Amino acid sequence: EVQLVESGGGLIQPGGSLRLSCAASGFTVSSDFMTWVRQAPGKGLEWVAVIYSSGVTSYVDSVKGRFTISRDTSKNTLYLQMNSLRTEDTAVYYCARLDTTVGFDYWGQGILVTVSS
Amino acid sequence: QSVLTQPPSVSGAPGQRVTISCTGSNSNIGAGFDVHWYQQLPGTAPKVLIYGKINRPSGVPDRFSGSKSGTSASLAITGLQAEDEADYYCQSYDSSLTSYVFGTGTKVTVL
């Protein structure tokens, strides 16, 4: 059974850093396309970053230069390193697997990141 | 501001048919990129409802159907049920933004 479990969220001050983790089971993170999607309180979904099976990464413009997506094959875990956090980064962050045919087919339960002083 | 526009809300009585539009452009839906639809029940993660414009994953009732024409796509729900109350999002890829994009989202209310 495919499962994704996020961790590492919490309250952080503006300008601070946080690293989210997403532990995967039931498939191999490095063999698939893995993404982070976020949802600000009461708002819609926003794609944040992707790491392809090749290792190539891509980001939404608003986080370029601040966020880094990566993976650890030995731990079968996806990460999102978030630096220079802003209040507008406050959201529930989901990790999701991206299938080329089906779209975002498996999602984690989501983890709340609150950026506030 | 999303490049895929959806109506903020739609509503219908049980048993009725409702449709949700997703309006894009020639750099996303009109360029031939796949359109997927997601259902997000309150307090839960989204789940795939329709993929590749018209296909349903196993377990999704055939009351849900998708279509596409030009730079727009639509999701139809026939025989509306109380359990269909949720937020619905379309999703595609935009070649100008080189970004995966979601629609603005539509809240479906069953009267």
mmCIF file with all atom_site columns, C-alpha atoms in Angstrom:
data_model
loop_
_atom_site.group_PDB
_atom_site.id
_atom_site.type_symbol
_atom_site.label_atom_id
_atom_site.label_alt_id
_atom_site.label_comp_id
_atom_site.label_asym_id
_atom_site.label_entity_id
_atom_site.label_seq_id
_atom_site.pdbx_PDB_ins_code
_atom_site.Cartn_x
_atom_site.Cartn_y
_atom_site.Cartn_z
_atom_site.occupancy
_atom_site.B_iso_or_equiv
_atom_site.pdbx_formal_charge
_atom_site.auth_seq_id
_atom_site.auth_comp_id
_atom_site.auth_asym_id
_atom_site.auth_atom_id
_atom_site.pdbx_PDB_model_num
ATOM 1   C CA . GLU A 1 1   ? 0.000   0.000  0.000   1.00 0.00 ? 1   GLU A CA 1
ATOM 2   C CA . VAL A 1 2   ? 1.283   3.425  -0.957  1.00 0.00 ? 2   VAL A CA 1
ATOM 3   C CA . GLN A 1 3   ? 1.635   5.823  1.951   1.00 0.00 ? 3   GLN A CA 1
ATOM 4   C CA . LEU A 1 4   ? 3.121   9.299  2.350   1.00 0.00 ? 4   LEU A CA 1
ATOM 5   C CA . VAL A 1 5   ? 3.679   10.822 5.789   1.00 0.00 ? 5   VAL A CA 1
ATOM 6   C CA . GLU A 1 6   ? 4.848   14.412 6.210   1.00 0.00 ? 6   GLU A CA 1
ATOM 7   C CA . SER A 1 7   ? 6.625   15.824 9.246   1.00 0.00 ? 7   SER A CA 1
ATOM 8   C CA . GLY A 1 8   ? 8.630   18.870 10.284  1.00 0.00 ? 8   GLY A CA 1
ATOM 9   C CA . GLY A 1 9   ? 6.015   21.600 10.207  1.00 0.00 ? 9   GLY A CA 1
ATOM 10  C CA . GLY A 1 10  ? 5.330   24.169 12.881  1.00 0.00 ? 10  GLY A CA 1
ATOM 11  C CA . LEU A 1 11  ? 5.520   27.839 13.802  1.00 0.00 ? 11  LEU A CA 1
ATOM 12  C CA . ILE A 1 12  ? 8.498   29.791 12.494  1.00 0.00 ? 12  ILE A CA 1
ATOM 13  C CA . GLN A 1 13  ? 9.361   33.475 12.438  1.00 0.00 ? 13  GLN A CA 1
ATOM 14  C CA . PRO A 1 14  ? 9.664   35.391 9.165   1.00 0.00 ? 14  PRO A CA 1
ATOM 15  C CA . GLY A 1 15  ? 13.140  34.973 7.717   1.00 0.00 ? 15  GLY A CA 1
ATOM 16  C CA . GLY A 1 16  ? 13.579  31.608 9.395   1.00 0.00 ? 16  GLY A CA 1
ATOM 17  C CA . SER A 1 17  ? 14.175  28.156 7.943   1.00 0.00 ? 17  SER A CA 1
ATOM 18  C CA . LEU A 1 18  ? 12.346  24.851 8.166   1.00 0.00 ? 18  LEU A CA 1
ATOM 19  C CA . ARG A 1 19  ? 12.798  21.431 6.595   1.00 0.00 ? 19  ARG A CA 1
ATOM 20  C CA . LEU A 1 20  ? 9.807   19.279 5.764   1.00 0.00 ? 20  LEU A CA 1
ATOM 21  C CA . SER A 1 21  ? 10.114  15.533 5.366   1.00 0.00 ? 21  SER A CA 1
ATOM 22  C CA . CYS A 1 22  ? 7.863   13.077 3.569   1.00 0.00 ? 22  CYS A CA 1
ATOM 23  C CA . ALA A 1 23  ? 8.443   9.406  4.328   1.00 0.00 ? 23  ALA A CA 1
ATOM 24  C CA . ALA A 1 24  ? 7.206   7.149  1.556   1.00 0.00 ? 24  ALA A CA 1
ATOM 25  C CA . SER A 1 25  ? 6.265   3.479  1.596   1.00 0.00 ? 25  SER A CA 1
ATOM 26  C CA . GLY A 1 26  ? 4.879   1.141  -1.039  1.00 0.00 ? 26  GLY A CA 1
ATOM 27  C CA . PHE A 1 27  ? 6.965   2.603  -3.856  1.00 0.00 ? 27  PHE A CA 1
ATOM 28  C CA . THR A 1 28  ? 10.436  4.058  -4.470  1.00 0.00 ? 28  THR A CA 1
ATOM 29  C CA . VAL A 1 29  ? 10.710  7.842  -4.276  1.00 0.00 ? 29  VAL A CA 1
ATOM 30  C CA . SER A 1 30  ? 13.734  7.989  -6.574  1.00 0.00 ? 30  SER A CA 1
ATOM 31  C CA . SER A 1 31  ? 11.932  6.087  -9.344  1.00 0.00 ? 31  SER A CA 1
ATOM 32  C CA . ASP A 1 32  ? 8.981   8.449  -9.532  1.00 0.00 ? 32  ASP A CA 1
ATOM 33  C CA . PHE A 1 33  ? 8.207   12.142 -9.858  1.00 0.00 ? 33  PHE A CA 1
ATOM 34  C CA . MET A 1 34  ? 7.689   13.672 -6.424  1.00 0.00 ? 34  MET A CA 1
ATOM 35  C CA . THR A 1 35  ? 6.186   17.042 -5.617  1.00 0.00 ? 35  THR A CA 1
ATOM 36  C CA . TRP A 1 36  ? 5.174   19.451 -2.894  1.00 0.00 ? 36  TRP A CA 1
ATOM 37  C CA . VAL A 1 37  ? 1.813   21.212 -3.116  1.00 0.00 ? 37  VAL A CA 1
ATOM 38  C CA . ARG A 1 38  ? 0.607   23.793 -0.601  1.00 0.00 ? 38  ARG A CA 1
ATOM 39  C CA . GLN A 1 39  ? -2.697  25.275 0.446   1.00 0.00 ? 39  GLN A CA 1
ATOM 40  C CA . ALA A 1 40  ? -2.892  28.548 2.346   1.00 0.00 ? 40  ALA A CA 1
ATOM 41  C CA . PRO A 1 41  ? -5.682  28.736 4.956   1.00 0.00 ? 41  PRO A CA 1
ATOM 42  C CA . GLY A 1 42  ? -9.031  28.954 3.200   1.00 0.00 ? 42  GLY A CA 1
ATOM 43  C CA . LYS A 1 43  ? -7.353  29.134 -0.215  1.00 0.00 ? 43  LYS A CA 1
ATOM 44  C CA . GLY A 1 44  ? -6.790  26.889 -3.208  1.00 0.00 ? 44  GLY A CA 1
ATOM 45  C CA . LEU A 1 45  ? -4.035  24.465 -4.124  1.00 0.00 ? 45  LEU A CA 1
ATOM 46  C CA . GLU A 1 46  ? -0.663  25.715 -5.346  1.00 0.00 ? 46  GLU A CA 1
ATOM 47  C CA . TRP A 1 47  ? 2.061   23.497 -6.802  1.00 0.00 ? 47  TRP A CA 1
ATOM 48  C CA . VAL A 1 48  ? 5.417   24.335 -5.188  1.00 0.00 ? 48  VAL A CA 1
ATOM 49  C CA . ALA A 1 49  ? 8.174   22.045 -6.457  1.00 0.00 ? 49  ALA A CA 1
ATOM 50  C CA . VAL A 1 50  ? 8.930   18.809 -8.298  1.00 0.00 ? 50  VAL A CA 1
ATOM 51  C CA . ILE A 1 51  ? 11.892  16.446 -8.421  1.00 0.00 ? 51  ILE A CA 1
ATOM 52  C CA . TYR A 1 52  ? 11.876  14.127 -11.399 1.00 0.00 ? 52  TYR A CA 1
ATOM 53  C CA . SER A 1 53  ? 13.264  10.604 -11.364 1.00 0.00 ? 53  SER A CA 1
ATOM 54  C CA . SER A 1 54  ? 16.281  12.006 -13.235 1.00 0.00 ? 54  SER A CA 1
ATOM 55  C CA . GLY A 1 55  ? 16.984  14.328 -10.316 1.00 0.00 ? 55  GLY A CA 1
ATOM 56  C CA . VAL A 1 56  ? 16.037  17.469 -12.226 1.00 0.00 ? 56  VAL A CA 1
ATOM 57  C CA . THR A 1 57  ? 14.053  19.929 -10.102 1.00 0.00 ? 57  THR A CA 1
ATOM 58  C CA . SER A 1 58  ? 11.627  22.743 -10.843 1.00 0.00 ? 58  SER A CA 1
ATOM 59  C CA . TYR A 1 59  ? 9.890   25.344 -8.677  1.00 0.00 ? 59  TYR A CA 1
ATOM 60  C CA . VAL A 1 60  ? 7.047   27.827 -8.780  1.00 0.00 ? 60  VAL A CA 1
ATOM 61  C CA . ASP A 1 61  ? 8.442   31.335 -9.243  1.00 0.00 ? 61  ASP A CA 1
ATOM 62  C CA . SER A 1 62  ? 7.449   32.536 -5.767  1.00 0.00 ? 62  SER A CA 1
ATOM 63  C CA . VAL A 1 63  ? 9.808   30.077 -4.021  1.00 0.00 ? 63  VAL A CA 1
ATOM 64  C CA . LYS A 1 64  ? 12.735  29.970 -6.468  1.00 0.00 ? 64  LYS A CA 1
ATOM 65  C CA . GLY A 1 65  ? 16.006  30.622 -4.686  1.00 0.00 ? 65  GLY A CA 1
ATOM 66  C CA . ARG A 1 66  ? 14.428  30.044 -1.259  1.00 0.00 ? 66  ARG A CA 1
ATOM 67  C CA . PHE A 1 67  ? 13.122  26.448 -1.323  1.00 0.00 ? 67  PHE A CA 1
ATOM 68  C CA . THR A 1 68  ? 15.014  23.289 -2.266  1.00 0.00 ? 68  THR A CA 1
ATOM 69  C CA . ILE A 1 69  ? 13.419  19.921 -2.984  1.00 0.00 ? 69  ILE A CA 1
ATOM 70  C CA . SER A 1 70  ? 15.549  16.823 -2.514  1.00 0.00 ? 70  SER A CA 1
ATOM 71  C CA . ARG A 1 71  ? 15.303  13.120 -1.740  1.00 0.00 ? 71  ARG A CA 1
ATOM 72  C CA . ASP A 1 72  ? 17.198  10.459 0.200   1.00 0.00 ? 72  ASP A CA 1
ATOM 73  C CA . THR A 1 73  ? 17.101  7.123  -1.563  1.00 0.00 ? 73  THR A CA 1
ATOM 74  C CA . SER A 1 74  ? 18.357  5.170  1.464   1.00 0.00 ? 74  SER A CA 1
ATOM 75  C CA . LYS A 1 75  ? 15.504  6.531  3.589   1.00 0.00 ? 75  LYS A CA 1
ATOM 76  C CA . ASN A 1 76  ? 12.947  6.631  0.745   1.00 0.00 ? 76  ASN A CA 1
ATOM 77  C CA . THR A 1 77  ? 12.140  10.142 1.893   1.00 0.00 ? 77  THR A CA 1
ATOM 78  C CA . LEU A 1 78  ? 11.387  13.432 0.156   1.00 0.00 ? 78  LEU A CA 1
ATOM 79  C CA . TYR A 1 79  ? 12.409  16.778 1.627   1.00 0.00 ? 79  TYR A CA 1
ATOM 80  C CA . LEU A 1 80  ? 11.609  20.453 1.224   1.00 0.00 ? 80  LEU A CA 1
ATOM 81  C CA . GLN A 1 81  ? 14.160  22.848 2.650   1.00 0.00 ? 81  GLN A CA 1
ATOM 82  C CA . MET A 1 82  ? 12.496  26.217 3.131   1.00 0.00 ? 82  MET A CA 1
ATOM 83  C CA . ASN A 1 83  ? 14.682  29.277 3.767   1.00 0.00 ? 83  ASN A CA 1
ATOM 84  C CA . SER A 1 84  ? 13.915  32.995 4.087   1.00 0.00 ? 84  SER A CA 1
ATOM 85  C CA . LEU A 1 85  ? 10.345  32.167 4.988   1.00 0.00 ? 85  LEU A CA 1
ATOM 86  C CA . ARG A 1 86  ? 7.665   34.804 4.522   1.00 0.00 ? 86  ARG A CA 1
ATOM 87  C CA . THR A 1 87  ? 4.232   35.178 6.068   1.00 0.00 ? 87  THR A CA 1
ATOM 88  C CA . GLU A 1 88  ? 2.729   34.317 2.674   1.00 0.00 ? 88  GLU A CA 1
ATOM 89  C CA . ASP A 1 89  ? 4.368   30.866 2.882   1.00 0.00 ? 89  ASP A CA 1
ATOM 90  C CA . THR A 1 90  ? 1.922   29.953 5.657   1.00 0.00 ? 90  THR A CA 1
ATOM 91  C CA . ALA A 1 91  ? 0.033   26.909 4.407   1.00 0.00 ? 91  ALA A CA 1
ATOM 92  C CA . VAL A 1 92  ? -0.622  23.213 4.722   1.00 0.00 ? 92  VAL A CA 1
ATOM 93  C CA . TYR A 1 93  ? 2.096   21.504 2.723   1.00 0.00 ? 93  TYR A CA 1
ATOM 94  C CA . TYR A 1 94  ? 1.333   18.204 1.019   1.00 0.00 ? 94  TYR A CA 1
ATOM 95  C CA . CYS A 1 95  ? 3.812   15.861 -0.588  1.00 0.00 ? 95  CYS A CA 1
ATOM 96  C CA . ALA A 1 96  ? 2.337   14.075 -3.571  1.00 0.00 ? 96  ALA A CA 1
ATOM 97  C CA . ARG A 1 97  ? 3.474   11.596 -6.179  1.00 0.00 ? 97  ARG A CA 1
ATOM 98  C CA . LEU A 1 98  ? 3.070   12.799 -9.755  1.00 0.00 ? 98  LEU A CA 1
ATOM 99  C CA . ASP A 1 99  ? 2.121   10.153 -12.291 1.00 0.00 ? 99  ASP A CA 1
ATOM 100 C CA . THR A 1 100 ? 2.533   11.167 -15.939 1.00 0.00 ? 100 THR A CA 1
ATOM 101 C CA . THR A 1 101 ? -0.871  9.711  -16.832 1.00 0.00 ? 101 THR A CA 1
ATOM 102 C CA . VAL A 1 102 ? -3.010  10.147 -13.727 1.00 0.00 ? 102 VAL A CA 1
ATOM 103 C CA . GLY A 1 103 ? -1.658  13.366 -12.263 1.00 0.00 ? 103 GLY A CA 1
ATOM 104 C CA . PHE A 1 104 ? -1.040  13.773 -8.524  1.00 0.00 ? 104 PHE A CA 1
ATOM 105 C CA . ASP A 1 105 ? -2.189  10.272 -7.589  1.00 0.00 ? 105 ASP A CA 1
ATOM 106 C CA . TYR A 1 106 ? -1.038  9.818  -3.992  1.00 0.00 ? 106 TYR A CA 1
ATOM 107 C CA . TRP A 1 107 ? -1.000  12.507 -1.307  1.00 0.00 ? 107 TRP A CA 1
ATOM 108 C CA . GLY A 1 108 ? 0.212   12.765 2.246   1.00 0.00 ? 108 GLY A CA 1
ATOM 109 C CA . GLN A 1 109 ? -2.043  13.980 5.028   1.00 0.00 ? 109 GLN A CA 1
ATOM 110 C CA . GLY A 1 110 ? -0.503  17.447 4.941   1.00 0.00 ? 110 GLY A CA 1
ATOM 111 C CA . ILE A 1 111 ? 1.566   19.398 7.472   1.00 0.00 ? 111 ILE A CA 1
ATOM 112 C CA . LEU A 1 112 ? 0.917   22.942 8.655   1.00 0.00 ? 112 LEU A CA 1
ATOM 113 C CA . VAL A 1 113 ? 3.641   25.567 8.383   1.00 0.00 ? 113 VAL A CA 1
ATOM 114 C CA . THR A 1 114 ? 2.867   28.885 10.054  1.00 0.00 ? 114 THR A CA 1
ATOM 115 C CA . VAL A 1 115 ? 5.181   31.832 9.435   1.00 0.00 ? 115 VAL A CA 1
ATOM 116 C CA . SER A 1 116 ? 4.466   34.529 11.983  1.00 0.00 ? 116 SER A CA 1
ATOM 117 C CA . SER A 1 117 ? 6.209   36.766 14.473  1.00 0.00 ? 117 SER A CA 1
ATOM 118 C CA . GLN B 2 1   ? -3.518  34.261 -9.406  1.00 0.00 ? 1   GLN B CA 1
ATOM 119 C CA . SER B 2 2   ? -4.123  30.926 -11.113 1.00 0.00 ? 2   SER B CA 1
ATOM 120 C CA . VAL B 2 3   ? -4.104  30.652 -14.895 1.00 0.00 ? 3   VAL B CA 1
ATOM 121 C CA . LEU B 2 4   ? -6.984  28.161 -14.722 1.00 0.00 ? 4   LEU B CA 1
ATOM 122 C CA . THR B 2 5   ? -10.264 29.826 -13.812 1.00 0.00 ? 5   THR B CA 1
ATOM 123 C CA . GLN B 2 6   ? -13.186 28.045 -12.163 1.00 0.00 ? 6   GLN B CA 1
ATOM 124 C CA . PRO B 2 7   ? -16.467 29.388 -10.758 1.00 0.00 ? 7   PRO B CA 1
ATOM 125 C CA . PRO B 2 8   ? -16.147 29.915 -6.976  1.00 0.00 ? 8   PRO B CA 1
ATOM 126 C CA . SER B 2 9   ? -19.261 27.899 -6.240  1.00 0.00 ? 9   SER B CA 1
ATOM 127 C CA . VAL B 2 10  ? -22.012 25.803 -7.758  1.00 0.00 ? 10  VAL B CA 1
ATOM 128 C CA . SER B 2 11  ? -25.018 24.243 -6.071  1.00 0.00 ? 11  SER B CA 1
ATOM 129 C CA . GLY B 2 12  ? -27.790 21.823 -6.828  1.00 0.00 ? 12  GLY B CA 1
ATOM 130 C CA . ALA B 2 13  ? -30.472 19.721 -5.252  1.00 0.00 ? 13  ALA B CA 1
ATOM 131 C CA . PRO B 2 14  ? -29.954 16.009 -4.687  1.00 0.00 ? 14  PRO B CA 1
ATOM 132 C CA . GLY B 2 15  ? -30.314 14.131 -7.952  1.00 0.00 ? 15  GLY B CA 1
ATOM 133 C CA . GLN B 2 16  ? -29.596 17.155 -10.124 1.00 0.00 ? 16  GLN B CA 1
ATOM 134 C CA . ARG B 2 17  ? -26.727 17.639 -12.565 1.00 0.00 ? 17  ARG B CA 1
ATOM 135 C CA . VAL B 2 18  ? -24.086 20.308 -12.029 1.00 0.00 ? 18  VAL B CA 1
ATOM 136 C CA . THR B 2 19  ? -21.104 21.263 -14.147 1.00 0.00 ? 19  THR B CA 1
ATOM 137 C CA . ILE B 2 20  ? -17.856 22.989 -13.242 1.00 0.00 ? 20  ILE B CA 1
ATOM 138 C CA . SER B 2 21  ? -15.897 24.815 -15.906 1.00 0.00 ? 21  SER B CA 1
ATOM 139 C CA . CYS B 2 22  ? -12.130 25.233 -16.038 1.00 0.00 ? 22  CYS B CA 1
ATOM 140 C CA . THR B 2 23  ? -11.005 27.974 -18.404 1.00 0.00 ? 23  THR B CA 1
ATOM 141 C CA . GLY B 2 24  ? -7.374  28.056 -19.476 1.00 0.00 ? 24  GLY B CA 1
ATOM 142 C CA . SER B 2 25  ? -5.383  29.253 -22.452 1.00 0.00 ? 25  SER B CA 1
ATOM 143 C CA . ASN B 2 26  ? -3.215  28.151 -25.371 1.00 0.00 ? 26  ASN B CA 1
ATOM 144 C CA . SER B 2 27  ? -0.253  27.594 -23.068 1.00 0.00 ? 27  SER B CA 1
ATOM 145 C CA . ASN B 2 28  ? -1.989  24.975 -20.922 1.00 0.00 ? 28  ASN B CA 1
ATOM 146 C CA . ILE B 2 29  ? -5.272  23.236 -21.806 1.00 0.00 ? 29  ILE B CA 1
ATOM 147 C CA . GLY B 2 30  ? -5.262  24.573 -25.363 1.00 0.00 ? 30  GLY B CA 1
ATOM 148 C CA . ALA B 2 31  ? -1.723  23.306 -25.879 1.00 0.00 ? 31  ALA B CA 1
ATOM 149 C CA . GLY B 2 32  ? -2.907  19.747 -25.345 1.00 0.00 ? 32  GLY B CA 1
ATOM 150 C CA . PHE B 2 33  ? -1.603  19.174 -21.846 1.00 0.00 ? 33  PHE B CA 1
ATOM 151 C CA . ASP B 2 34  ? -3.647  16.726 -19.817 1.00 0.00 ? 34  ASP B CA 1
ATOM 152 C CA . VAL B 2 35  ? -6.359  18.037 -17.522 1.00 0.00 ? 35  VAL B CA 1
ATOM 153 C CA . HIS B 2 36  ? -7.021  16.270 -14.232 1.00 0.00 ? 36  HIS B CA 1
ATOM 154 C CA . TRP B 2 37  ? -9.742  16.886 -11.662 1.00 0.00 ? 37  TRP B CA 1
ATOM 155 C CA . TYR B 2 38  ? -9.441  16.510 -7.888  1.00 0.00 ? 38  TYR B CA 1
ATOM 156 C CA . GLN B 2 39  ? -12.007 16.329 -5.117  1.00 0.00 ? 39  GLN B CA 1
ATOM 157 C CA . GLN B 2 40  ? -11.088 17.681 -1.698  1.00 0.00 ? 40  GLN B CA 1
ATOM 158 C CA . LEU B 2 41  ? -13.435 16.796 1.139   1.00 0.00 ? 41  LEU B CA 1
ATOM 159 C CA . PRO B 2 42  ? -13.304 19.090 4.196   1.00 0.00 ? 42  PRO B CA 1
ATOM 160 C CA . GLY B 2 43  ? -10.141 18.594 6.229   1.00 0.00 ? 43  GLY B CA 1
ATOM 161 C CA . THR B 2 44  ? -8.638  16.002 3.907   1.00 0.00 ? 44  THR B CA 1
ATOM 162 C CA . ALA B 2 45  ? -6.066  15.809 1.141   1.00 0.00 ? 45  ALA B CA 1
ATOM 163 C CA . PRO B 2 46  ? -7.244  16.040 -2.478  1.00 0.00 ? 46  PRO B CA 1
ATOM 164 C CA . LYS B 2 47  ? -7.865  12.862 -4.426  1.00 0.00 ? 47  LYS B CA 1
ATOM 165 C CA . VAL B 2 48  ? -7.899  12.249 -8.168  1.00 0.00 ? 48  VAL B CA 1
ATOM 166 C CA . LEU B 2 49  ? -11.410 12.215 -9.584  1.00 0.00 ? 49  LEU B CA 1
ATOM 167 C CA . ILE B 2 50  ? -10.811 12.397 -13.338 1.00 0.00 ? 50  ILE B CA 1
ATOM 168 C CA . TYR B 2 51  ? -7.494  12.027 -15.144 1.00 0.00 ? 51  TYR B CA 1
ATOM 169 C CA . GLY B 2 52  ? -6.490  12.643 -18.736 1.00 0.00 ? 52  GLY B CA 1
ATOM 170 C CA . LYS B 2 53  ? -9.627  14.758 -19.217 1.00 0.00 ? 53  LYS B CA 1
ATOM 171 C CA . ILE B 2 54  ? -12.147 11.891 -19.231 1.00 0.00 ? 54  ILE B CA 1
ATOM 172 C CA . ASN B 2 55  ? -10.860 8.855  -17.313 1.00 0.00 ? 55  ASN B CA 1
ATOM 173 C CA . ARG B 2 56  ? -11.951 7.782  -13.809 1.00 0.00 ? 56  ARG B CA 1
ATOM 174 C CA . PRO B 2 57  ? -9.721  5.899  -11.336 1.00 0.00 ? 57  PRO B CA 1
ATOM 175 C CA . SER B 2 58  ? -11.227 2.696  -10.000 1.00 0.00 ? 58  SER B CA 1
ATOM 176 C CA . GLY B 2 59  ? -13.669 3.429  -7.212  1.00 0.00 ? 59  GLY B CA 1
ATOM 177 C CA . VAL B 2 60  ? -14.853 6.771  -8.578  1.00 0.00 ? 60  VAL B CA 1
ATOM 178 C CA . PRO B 2 61  ? -18.566 6.590  -9.434  1.00 0.00 ? 61  PRO B CA 1
ATOM 179 C CA . ASP B 2 62  ? -19.554 7.042  -13.063 1.00 0.00 ? 62  ASP B CA 1
ATOM 180 C CA . ARG B 2 63  ? -21.690 9.991  -11.928 1.00 0.00 ? 63  ARG B CA 1
ATOM 181 C CA . PHE B 2 64  ? -18.509 11.994 -12.447 1.00 0.00 ? 64  PHE B CA 1
ATOM 182 C CA . SER B 2 65  ? -17.422 12.731 -15.998 1.00 0.00 ? 65  SER B CA 1
ATOM 183 C CA . GLY B 2 66  ? -14.967 15.041 -17.693 1.00 0.00 ? 66  GLY B CA 1
ATOM 184 C CA . SER B 2 67  ? -14.734 16.738 -21.054 1.00 0.00 ? 67  SER B CA 1
ATOM 185 C CA . LYS B 2 68  ? -12.516 19.180 -22.874 1.00 0.00 ? 68  LYS B CA 1
ATOM 186 C CA . SER B 2 69  ? -12.968 21.624 -25.722 1.00 0.00 ? 69  SER B CA 1
ATOM 187 C CA . GLY B 2 70  ? -10.362 24.061 -26.948 1.00 0.00 ? 70  GLY B CA 1
ATOM 188 C CA . THR B 2 71  ? -8.873  25.952 -24.022 1.00 0.00 ? 71  THR B CA 1
ATOM 189 C CA . SER B 2 72  ? -11.473 24.775 -21.487 1.00 0.00 ? 72  SER B CA 1
ATOM 190 C CA . ALA B 2 73  ? -12.438 21.652 -19.625 1.00 0.00 ? 73  ALA B CA 1
ATOM 191 C CA . SER B 2 74  ? -15.512 20.698 -17.620 1.00 0.00 ? 74  SER B CA 1
ATOM 192 C CA . LEU B 2 75  ? -16.449 18.349 -14.824 1.00 0.00 ? 75  LEU B CA 1
ATOM 193 C CA . ALA B 2 76  ? -20.037 17.123 -14.633 1.00 0.00 ? 76  ALA B CA 1
ATOM 194 C CA . ILE B 2 77  ? -21.677 15.508 -11.652 1.00 0.00 ? 77  ILE B CA 1
ATOM 195 C CA . THR B 2 78  ? -24.967 13.789 -12.392 1.00 0.00 ? 78  THR B CA 1
ATOM 196 C CA . GLY B 2 79  ? -27.326 12.488 -9.738  1.00 0.00 ? 79  GLY B CA 1
ATOM 197 C CA . LEU B 2 80  ? -25.848 14.847 -7.152  1.00 0.00 ? 80  LEU B CA 1
ATOM 198 C CA . GLN B 2 81  ? -25.523 13.333 -3.678  1.00 0.00 ? 81  GLN B CA 1
ATOM 199 C CA . ALA B 2 82  ? -24.904 14.859 -0.249  1.00 0.00 ? 82  ALA B CA 1
ATOM 200 C CA . GLU B 2 83  ? -21.488 13.182 -0.115  1.00 0.00 ? 83  GLU B CA 1
ATOM 201 C CA . ASP B 2 84  ? -20.439 15.179 -3.189  1.00 0.00 ? 84  ASP B CA 1
ATOM 202 C CA . GLU B 2 85  ? -20.213 18.365 -1.121  1.00 0.00 ? 85  GLU B CA 1
ATOM 203 C CA . ALA B 2 86  ? -16.550 19.265 -1.472  1.00 0.00 ? 86  ALA B CA 1
ATOM 204 C CA . ASP B 2 87  ? -14.071 21.520 -3.225  1.00 0.00 ? 87  ASP B CA 1
ATOM 205 C CA . TYR B 2 88  ? -13.115 20.579 -6.767  1.00 0.00 ? 88  TYR B CA 1
ATOM 206 C CA . TYR B 2 89  ? -9.948  21.601 -8.631  1.00 0.00 ? 89  TYR B CA 1
ATOM 207 C CA . CYS B 2 90  ? -8.812  21.199 -12.211 1.00 0.00 ? 90  CYS B CA 1
ATOM 208 C CA . GLN B 2 91  ? -5.091  20.854 -12.893 1.00 0.00 ? 91  GLN B CA 1
ATOM 209 C CA . SER B 2 92  ? -2.818  20.961 -15.927 1.00 0.00 ? 92  SER B CA 1
ATOM 210 C CA . TYR B 2 93  ? 0.653   22.074 -16.998 1.00 0.00 ? 93  TYR B CA 1
ATOM 211 C CA . ASP B 2 94  ? 1.504   25.511 -18.336 1.00 0.00 ? 94  ASP B CA 1
ATOM 212 C CA . SER B 2 95  ? 4.315   25.761 -20.879 1.00 0.00 ? 95  SER B CA 1
ATOM 213 C CA . SER B 2 96  ? 4.738   29.515 -20.510 1.00 0.00 ? 96  SER B CA 1
ATOM 214 C CA . LEU B 2 97  ? 5.138   29.302 -16.745 1.00 0.00 ? 97  LEU B CA 1
ATOM 215 C CA . THR B 2 98  ? 6.903   25.884 -16.981 1.00 0.00 ? 98  THR B CA 1
ATOM 216 C CA . SER B 2 99  ? 4.786   25.048 -13.992 1.00 0.00 ? 99  SER B CA 1
ATOM 217 C CA . TYR B 2 100 ? 2.089   22.645 -12.924 1.00 0.00 ? 100 TYR B CA 1
ATOM 218 C CA . VAL B 2 101 ? -1.051  24.678 -12.318 1.00 0.00 ? 101 VAL B CA 1
ATOM 219 C CA . PHE B 2 102 ? -4.277  24.200 -10.395 1.00 0.00 ? 102 PHE B CA 1
ATOM 220 C CA . GLY B 2 103 ? -7.583  25.872 -11.015 1.00 0.00 ? 103 GLY B CA 1
ATOM 221 C CA . THR B 2 104 ? -8.979  28.421 -8.596  1.00 0.00 ? 104 THR B CA 1
ATOM 222 C CA . GLY B 2 105 ? -11.278 25.810 -7.086  1.00 0.00 ? 105 GLY B CA 1
ATOM 223 C CA . THR B 2 106 ? -15.063 25.375 -6.928  1.00 0.00 ? 106 THR B CA 1
ATOM 224 C CA . LYS B 2 107 ? -17.124 24.632 -3.848  1.00 0.00 ? 107 LYS B CA 1
ATOM 225 C CA . VAL B 2 108 ? -20.051 22.330 -4.570  1.00 0.00 ? 108 VAL B CA 1
ATOM 226 C CA . THR B 2 109 ? -23.031 22.658 -2.235  1.00 0.00 ? 109 THR B CA 1
ATOM 227 C CA . VAL B 2 110 ? -25.879 20.173 -2.155  1.00 0.00 ? 110 VAL B CA 1
ATOM 228 C CA . LEU B 2 111 ? -29.072 22.031 -1.282  1.00 0.00 ? 111 LEU B CA 1
#
